[in-house]
Coordinates of C-alpha atoms in Angstrom, one line a residue:
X15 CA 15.7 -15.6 16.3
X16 CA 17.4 -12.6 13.9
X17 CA 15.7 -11.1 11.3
X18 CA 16.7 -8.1 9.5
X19 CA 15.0 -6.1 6.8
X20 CA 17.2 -4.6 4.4
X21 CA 15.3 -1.3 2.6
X22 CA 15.8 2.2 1.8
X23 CA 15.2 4.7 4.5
X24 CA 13.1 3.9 7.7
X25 CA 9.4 5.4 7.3
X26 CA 6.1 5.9 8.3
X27 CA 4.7 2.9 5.9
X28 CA 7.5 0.5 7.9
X29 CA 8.0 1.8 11.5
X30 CA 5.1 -0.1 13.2
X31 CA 5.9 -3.9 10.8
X32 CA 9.6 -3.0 12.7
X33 CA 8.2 -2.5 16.7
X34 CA 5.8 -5.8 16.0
X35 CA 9.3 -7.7 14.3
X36 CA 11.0 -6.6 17.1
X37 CA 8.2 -8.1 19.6
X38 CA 9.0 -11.8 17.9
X39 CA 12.9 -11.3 17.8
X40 CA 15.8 -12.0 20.2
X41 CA 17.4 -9.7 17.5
X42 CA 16.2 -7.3 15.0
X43 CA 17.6 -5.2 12.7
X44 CA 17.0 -2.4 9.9
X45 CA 19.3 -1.4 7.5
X46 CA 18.9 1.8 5.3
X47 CA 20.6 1.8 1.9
X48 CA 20.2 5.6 1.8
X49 CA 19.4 8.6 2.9
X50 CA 15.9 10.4 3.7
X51 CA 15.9 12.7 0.5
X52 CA 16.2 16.3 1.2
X53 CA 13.0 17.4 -0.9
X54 CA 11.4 14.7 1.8
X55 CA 13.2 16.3 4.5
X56 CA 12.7 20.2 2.8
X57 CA 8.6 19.4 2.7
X58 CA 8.7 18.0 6.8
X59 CA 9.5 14.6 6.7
X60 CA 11.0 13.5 10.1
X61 CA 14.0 11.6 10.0
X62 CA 13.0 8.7 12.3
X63 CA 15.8 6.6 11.8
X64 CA 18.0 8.6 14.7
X65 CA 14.9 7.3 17.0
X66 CA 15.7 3.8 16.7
X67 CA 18.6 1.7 18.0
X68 CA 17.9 -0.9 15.7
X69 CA 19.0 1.0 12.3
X70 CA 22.2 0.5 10.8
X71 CA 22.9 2.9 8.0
X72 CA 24.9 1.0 5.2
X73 CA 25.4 4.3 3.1
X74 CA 27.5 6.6 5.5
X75 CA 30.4 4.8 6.6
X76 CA 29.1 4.2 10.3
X77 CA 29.1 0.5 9.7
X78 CA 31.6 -1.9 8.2
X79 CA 30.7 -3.4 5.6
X80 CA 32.0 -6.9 6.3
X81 CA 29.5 -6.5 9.9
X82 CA 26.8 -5.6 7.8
X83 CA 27.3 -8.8 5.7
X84 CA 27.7 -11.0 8.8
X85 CA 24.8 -10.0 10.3
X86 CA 22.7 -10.7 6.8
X87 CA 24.2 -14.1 6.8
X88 CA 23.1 -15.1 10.4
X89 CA 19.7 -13.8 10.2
X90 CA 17.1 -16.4 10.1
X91 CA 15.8 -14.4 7.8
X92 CA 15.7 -11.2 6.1
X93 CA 13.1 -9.2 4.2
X94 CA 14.6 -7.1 1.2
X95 CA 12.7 -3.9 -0.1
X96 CA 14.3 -1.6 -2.3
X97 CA 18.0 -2.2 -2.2
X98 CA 20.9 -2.9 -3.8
X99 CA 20.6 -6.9 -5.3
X100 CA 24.2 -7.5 -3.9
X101 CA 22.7 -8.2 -0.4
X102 CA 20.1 -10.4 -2.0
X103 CA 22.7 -12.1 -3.9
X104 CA 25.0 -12.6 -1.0
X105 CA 21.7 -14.5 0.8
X106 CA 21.3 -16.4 -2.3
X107 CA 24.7 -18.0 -2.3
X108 CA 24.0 -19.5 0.8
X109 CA 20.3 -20.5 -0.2
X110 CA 19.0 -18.7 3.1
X111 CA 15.5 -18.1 3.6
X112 CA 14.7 -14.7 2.3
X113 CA 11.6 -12.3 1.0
X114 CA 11.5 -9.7 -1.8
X115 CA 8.7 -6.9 -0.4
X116 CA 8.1 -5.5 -3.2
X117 CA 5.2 -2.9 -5.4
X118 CA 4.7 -4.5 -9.0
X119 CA 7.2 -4.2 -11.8
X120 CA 5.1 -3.4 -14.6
X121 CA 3.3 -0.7 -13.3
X122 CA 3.7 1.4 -16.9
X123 CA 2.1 -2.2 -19.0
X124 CA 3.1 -5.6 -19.1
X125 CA 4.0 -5.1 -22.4
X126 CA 7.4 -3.6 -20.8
X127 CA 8.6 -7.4 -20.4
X128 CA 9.7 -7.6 -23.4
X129 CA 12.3 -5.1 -23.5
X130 CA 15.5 -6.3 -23.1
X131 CA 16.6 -3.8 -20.4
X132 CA 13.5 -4.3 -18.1
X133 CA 14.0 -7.6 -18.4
X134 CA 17.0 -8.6 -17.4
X135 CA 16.7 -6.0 -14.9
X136 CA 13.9 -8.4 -13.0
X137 CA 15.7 -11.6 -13.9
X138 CA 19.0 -10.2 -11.9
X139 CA 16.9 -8.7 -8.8
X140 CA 14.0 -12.3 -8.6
X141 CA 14.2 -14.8 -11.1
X142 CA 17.4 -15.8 -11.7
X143 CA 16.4 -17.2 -8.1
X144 CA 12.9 -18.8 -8.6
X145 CA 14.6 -22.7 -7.6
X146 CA 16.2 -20.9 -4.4
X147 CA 14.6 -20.5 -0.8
X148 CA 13.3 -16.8 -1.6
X149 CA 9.5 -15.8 -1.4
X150 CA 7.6 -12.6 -2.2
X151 CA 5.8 -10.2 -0.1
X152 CA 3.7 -8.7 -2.6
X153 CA 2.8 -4.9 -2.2
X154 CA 0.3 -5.1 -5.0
X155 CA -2.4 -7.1 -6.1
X156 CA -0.5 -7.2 -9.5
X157 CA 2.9 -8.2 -8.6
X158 CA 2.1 -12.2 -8.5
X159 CA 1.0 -11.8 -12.2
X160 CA 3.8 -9.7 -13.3
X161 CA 6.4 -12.5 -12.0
X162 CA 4.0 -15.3 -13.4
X163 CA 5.2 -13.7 -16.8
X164 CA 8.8 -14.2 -16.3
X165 CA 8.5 -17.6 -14.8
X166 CA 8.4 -17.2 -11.2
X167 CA 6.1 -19.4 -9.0
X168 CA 3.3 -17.5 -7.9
X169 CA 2.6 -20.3 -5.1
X170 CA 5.8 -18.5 -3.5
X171 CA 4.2 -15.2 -3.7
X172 CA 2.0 -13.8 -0.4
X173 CA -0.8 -11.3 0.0
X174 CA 1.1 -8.2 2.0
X175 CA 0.9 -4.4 1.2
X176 CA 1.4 -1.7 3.7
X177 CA 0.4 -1.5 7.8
X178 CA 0.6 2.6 8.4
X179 CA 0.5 3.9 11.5
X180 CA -3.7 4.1 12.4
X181 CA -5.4 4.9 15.7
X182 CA -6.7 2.7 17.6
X183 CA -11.2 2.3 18.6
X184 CA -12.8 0.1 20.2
X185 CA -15.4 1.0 17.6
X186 CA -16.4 2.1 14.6
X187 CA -16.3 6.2 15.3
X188 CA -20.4 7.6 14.4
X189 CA -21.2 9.7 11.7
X190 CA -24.2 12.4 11.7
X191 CA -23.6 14.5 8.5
X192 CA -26.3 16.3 6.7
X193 CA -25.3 16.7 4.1
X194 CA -23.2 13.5 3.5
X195 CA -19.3 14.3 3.6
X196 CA -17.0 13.2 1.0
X197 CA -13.2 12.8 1.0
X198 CA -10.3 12.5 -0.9
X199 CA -6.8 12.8 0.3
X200 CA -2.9 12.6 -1.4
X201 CA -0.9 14.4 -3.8
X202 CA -2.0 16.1 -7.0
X203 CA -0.3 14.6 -9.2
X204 CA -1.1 13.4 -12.6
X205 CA -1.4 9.3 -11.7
X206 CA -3.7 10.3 -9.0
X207 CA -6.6 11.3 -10.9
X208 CA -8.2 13.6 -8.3
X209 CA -10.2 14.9 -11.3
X210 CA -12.1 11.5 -11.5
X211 CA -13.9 12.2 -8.4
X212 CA -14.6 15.7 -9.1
X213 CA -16.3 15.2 -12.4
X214 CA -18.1 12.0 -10.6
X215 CA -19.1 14.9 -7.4
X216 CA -20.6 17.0 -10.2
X217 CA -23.0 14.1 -11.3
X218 CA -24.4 14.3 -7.9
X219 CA -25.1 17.5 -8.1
X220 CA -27.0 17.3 -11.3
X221 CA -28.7 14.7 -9.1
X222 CA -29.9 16.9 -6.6
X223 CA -27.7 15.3 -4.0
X224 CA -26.6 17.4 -1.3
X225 CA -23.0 17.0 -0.1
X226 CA -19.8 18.7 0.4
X227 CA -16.4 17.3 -0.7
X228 CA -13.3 18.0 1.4
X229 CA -9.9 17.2 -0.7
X230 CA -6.7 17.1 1.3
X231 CA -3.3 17.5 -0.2
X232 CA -0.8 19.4 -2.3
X233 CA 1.1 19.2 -5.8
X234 CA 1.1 20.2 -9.4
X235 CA -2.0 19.6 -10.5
X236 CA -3.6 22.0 -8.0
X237 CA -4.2 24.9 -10.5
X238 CA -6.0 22.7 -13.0
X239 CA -8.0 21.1 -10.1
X240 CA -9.5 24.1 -8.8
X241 CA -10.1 25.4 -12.3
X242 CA -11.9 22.0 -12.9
X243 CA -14.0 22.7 -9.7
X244 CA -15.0 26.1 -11.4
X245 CA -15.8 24.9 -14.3
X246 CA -18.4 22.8 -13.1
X247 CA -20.0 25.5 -10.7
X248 CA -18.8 22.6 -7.5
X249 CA -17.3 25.7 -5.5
X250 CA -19.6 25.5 -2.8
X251 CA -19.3 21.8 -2.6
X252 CA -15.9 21.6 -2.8
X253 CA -13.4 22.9 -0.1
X254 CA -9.7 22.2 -1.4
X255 CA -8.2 21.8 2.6
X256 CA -4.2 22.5 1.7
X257 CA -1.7 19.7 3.1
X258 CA -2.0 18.1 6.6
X259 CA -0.3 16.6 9.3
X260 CA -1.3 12.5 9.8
X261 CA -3.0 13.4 12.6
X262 CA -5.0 16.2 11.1
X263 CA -5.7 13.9 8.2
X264 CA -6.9 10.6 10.6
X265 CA -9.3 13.4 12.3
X266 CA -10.7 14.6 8.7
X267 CA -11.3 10.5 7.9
X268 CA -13.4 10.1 10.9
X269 CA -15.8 12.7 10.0
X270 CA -16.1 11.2 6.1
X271 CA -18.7 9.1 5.0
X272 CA -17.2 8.1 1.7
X273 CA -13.6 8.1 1.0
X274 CA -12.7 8.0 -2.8
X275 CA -9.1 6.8 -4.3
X276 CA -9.1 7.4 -8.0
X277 CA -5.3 6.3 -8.8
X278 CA -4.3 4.4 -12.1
X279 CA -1.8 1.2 -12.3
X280 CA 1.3 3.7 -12.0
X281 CA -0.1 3.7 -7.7
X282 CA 1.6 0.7 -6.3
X283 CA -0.4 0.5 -3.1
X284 CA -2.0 3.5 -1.5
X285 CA -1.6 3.3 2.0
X286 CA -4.0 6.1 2.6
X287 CA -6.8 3.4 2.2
X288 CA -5.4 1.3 5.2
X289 CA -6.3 5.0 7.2
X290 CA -9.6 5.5 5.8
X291 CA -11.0 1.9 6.3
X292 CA -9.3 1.9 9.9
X293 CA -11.5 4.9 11.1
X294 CA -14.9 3.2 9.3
X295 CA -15.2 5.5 6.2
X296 CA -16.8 3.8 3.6
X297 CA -14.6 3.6 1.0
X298 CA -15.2 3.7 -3.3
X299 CA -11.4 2.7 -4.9
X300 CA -10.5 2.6 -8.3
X301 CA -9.5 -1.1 -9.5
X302 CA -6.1 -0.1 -10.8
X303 CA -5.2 0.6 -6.8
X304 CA -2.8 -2.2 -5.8
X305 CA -4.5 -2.7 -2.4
X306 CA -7.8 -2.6 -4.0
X307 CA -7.7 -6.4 -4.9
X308 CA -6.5 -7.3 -1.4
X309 CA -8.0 -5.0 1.1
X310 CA -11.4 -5.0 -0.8
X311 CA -14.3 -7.6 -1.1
X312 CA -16.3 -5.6 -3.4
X313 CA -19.5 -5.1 -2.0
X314 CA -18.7 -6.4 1.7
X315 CA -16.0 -3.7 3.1
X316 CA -16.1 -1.3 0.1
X317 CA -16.9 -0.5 -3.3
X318 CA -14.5 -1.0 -6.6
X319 CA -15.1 0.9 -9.9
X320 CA -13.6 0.3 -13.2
X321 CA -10.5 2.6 -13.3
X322 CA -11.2 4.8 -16.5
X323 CA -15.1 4.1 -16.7
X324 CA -16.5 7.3 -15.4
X325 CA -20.1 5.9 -15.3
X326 CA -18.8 3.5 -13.4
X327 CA -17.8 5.8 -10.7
X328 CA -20.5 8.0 -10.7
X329 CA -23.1 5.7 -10.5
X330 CA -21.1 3.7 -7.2
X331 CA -20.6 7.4 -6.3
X332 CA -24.4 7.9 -6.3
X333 CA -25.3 4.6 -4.7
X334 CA -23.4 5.3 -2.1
X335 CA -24.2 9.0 -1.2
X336 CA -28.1 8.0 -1.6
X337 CA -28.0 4.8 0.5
X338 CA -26.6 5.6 4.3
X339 CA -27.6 2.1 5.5
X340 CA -25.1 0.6 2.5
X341 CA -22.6 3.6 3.4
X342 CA -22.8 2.8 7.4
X343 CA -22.3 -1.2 6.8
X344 CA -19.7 -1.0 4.2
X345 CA -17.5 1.6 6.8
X346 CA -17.8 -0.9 9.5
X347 CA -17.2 -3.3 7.6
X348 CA -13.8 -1.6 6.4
X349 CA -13.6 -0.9 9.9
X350 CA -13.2 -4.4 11.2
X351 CA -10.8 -5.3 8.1
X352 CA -8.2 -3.2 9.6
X353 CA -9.0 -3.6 12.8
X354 CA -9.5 -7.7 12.6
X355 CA -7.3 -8.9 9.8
X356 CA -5.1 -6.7 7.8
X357 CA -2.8 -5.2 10.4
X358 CA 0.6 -5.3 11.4
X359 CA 0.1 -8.0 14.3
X360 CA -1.6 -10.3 12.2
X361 CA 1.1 -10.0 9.6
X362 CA 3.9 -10.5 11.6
X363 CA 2.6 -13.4 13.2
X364 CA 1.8 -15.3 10.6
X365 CA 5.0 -14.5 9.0
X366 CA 6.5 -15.6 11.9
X367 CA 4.6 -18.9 12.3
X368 CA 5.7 -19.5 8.5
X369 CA 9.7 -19.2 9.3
X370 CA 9.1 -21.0 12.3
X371 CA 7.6 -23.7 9.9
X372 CA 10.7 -24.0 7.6
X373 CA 8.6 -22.2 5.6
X374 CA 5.8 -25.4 5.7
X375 CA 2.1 -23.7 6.2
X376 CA 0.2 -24.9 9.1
X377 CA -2.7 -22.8 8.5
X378 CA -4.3 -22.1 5.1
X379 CA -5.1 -18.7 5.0
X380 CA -7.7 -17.5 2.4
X381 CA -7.5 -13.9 3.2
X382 CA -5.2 -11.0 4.9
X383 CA -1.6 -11.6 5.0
X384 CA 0.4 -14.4 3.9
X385 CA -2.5 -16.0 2.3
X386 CA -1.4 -16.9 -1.4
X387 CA -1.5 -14.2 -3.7
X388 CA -3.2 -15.0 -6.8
X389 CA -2.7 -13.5 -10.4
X390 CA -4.4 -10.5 -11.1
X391 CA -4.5 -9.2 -14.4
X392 CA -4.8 -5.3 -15.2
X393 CA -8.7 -5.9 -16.1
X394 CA -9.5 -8.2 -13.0
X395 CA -12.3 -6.1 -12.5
X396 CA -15.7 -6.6 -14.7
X397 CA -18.3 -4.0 -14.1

């Protein structure tokens, strides 16, 4: 069997769903529509692609085009991320089995669908195919529902996301903090709220609560952050860490008892959850996360707050730092999530077993990957 997954550049979100394709494959290949950005490569980002035989880079030359077209047509099947819609159209032509992997397309309102440009823009890259033998990966708990508004069948769309690169236990790694530990970890960046959780840090410490709070990461909205922290007297709670490598990072989320996310709807995944629930931290998401709808049961393997209701937050927040039997179950819980259901292996073989099934389910999965992905509205969450 060939399959080939057509995206932009080979990275860490991708590497490890490539090496477990590869396992299933008598051939597998990547191709990278462009280059690693230099801003990537200026802030440290490794250019894998030179590691990996498998690659074929469609943007420099290296590969003729017409070899690159051959190679889509005899796959059995090929995944498309973000490319150009000239190799899904070529796959289309010929009706071949094929999957858009793919974040949401209304991540700025669903209102968006009805202008003209957006619009047609979708049609030309999804719809215009919804009668053809193509089927969606979804990378957000939103995407079914966004298609569902243009006409696209959401029993064709699948529960995916992201499967980074986590380290492997045999169990959940213990915990021993006193006081409890808090984390958050990303980019400062405006869509990323970080200032949700600091406001919802300093209710707990008009509680009483003792804790520290250990945020990891870099950007633009650094100065205002630590101004915030200030503000609200939180500076010996809060230690602002500086960036990390992915290994410093993993050991940082093993220490954690509760690891906070506090993105809006522009986040299309948020990978750094799969990492925190992998190494048993007990995780507290904001609902406009698009793994939040996927990777959570609320209550079971984490907590889910209203994305913009702050007493929402701070009172999950406070539950959370004032219950550690709650904290302990949810992080194993998390931790068996990852470690049980939503990884790489189980993805690929159930994708597999679906292509090997002329697309015909044998199993009916009600959770994890490839089980059907429902509609989820913005406000799917009710407090």
């Amino acid at each position: 069997m060939t399959i080939t997954f057509v995206s932009a550049f080979l990275n860490h979100h991708q590497i490890l769903l490539c090496e477990e394709l590869r396992k299933h494959c008598n051939e597998f290949y990547y191709i990278s529509t462009m280059p690693v950005p230099q801003e990537r490569i200026d802030f440290g980002y490794e250019d894998i692609e030179k590691k990996h035989s498998y690659v074929i880079r469609a943007y420099d030359g290296s590969t003729d085009p017409k070899e690159i077209e051959a190679i889509l047509l005899r796959s059995d099947a090929v995944i498309f991320g973000e490319c150009d819609n000239k190799y899904i159209e070529l796959r289309m032509k010929e009706n071949k089995l094929s999957f858009l992997y793919s974040e949401r397309f209304f991540k700025k309102g669903t209102w968006r669908r009805f202008i003209p440009q957006t619009r047609k823009k979708i049609e030309n890259r999804v719809i215009q195919y919804k009668n053809k033998n193509l089927y969606v990966l979804c990378a957000s708990a939103f995407l079914s529902y966004d298609l569902s508004l243009l006409g696209f069948d959401v029993q064709k769309c699948f529960k995916w996301g992201y499967f980074p690169q986590v380290k492997s236990y045999d169990t959940r790694p213990e915990r021993n903090n006193n006081p409890i530990k808090l984390l958050w970890v990303g980019r400062f960046l405006p869509l990323k709220h970080t200032e949700d959780a600091i406001y919802a840090a300093s209710k707990l410490k008009d509680s009483g609560i003792d804790f520290t709070f250990d945020i990891i990461g870099t950007g633009e909205c650094e100065e205002p952050l630590k101004e915030t922290v200030r503000k609200l007297h939180l500076e010996k709670q809060v230690n602002f860490l500086g960036s990390m490598s992915p290994s410093s990072v993993i050991e940082n989320m093993e220490k954690a008892d509760i690891f906070m996310m506090t993105s809006d709807f522009h986040e299309g995944w948020g990978a750094v959850v799969n990492e925190a629930m992998s190494t048993g931290c007990a995780v507290l998401l904001s609902s406009a996360l698009g793994c939040a709808n996927f990777l959570l049961k609320d209550k079971e393997n984490g907590l889910v707050y209203e994305y913009g209701n702050q007493m929402d937050f701070a009172s999950k927040l406070y539950l959370l730092a004032t219950n550690k039997k709650l904290t302990e179950d949810l992080g194993t819980n998390a931790f068996k999530t990852i470690k049980e259901e939503y990884n790489q292996k189980i993805a690929v073989e159930r994708l597999m077993e679906f292509i090997k099934n002329d697309c015909r389910e044998n199993k009916d999965y009600t959770e994890g990957p490839m089980s059907k992905a429902p509609k989820v509205k913005n406000k799917w969450y009710k407090v």
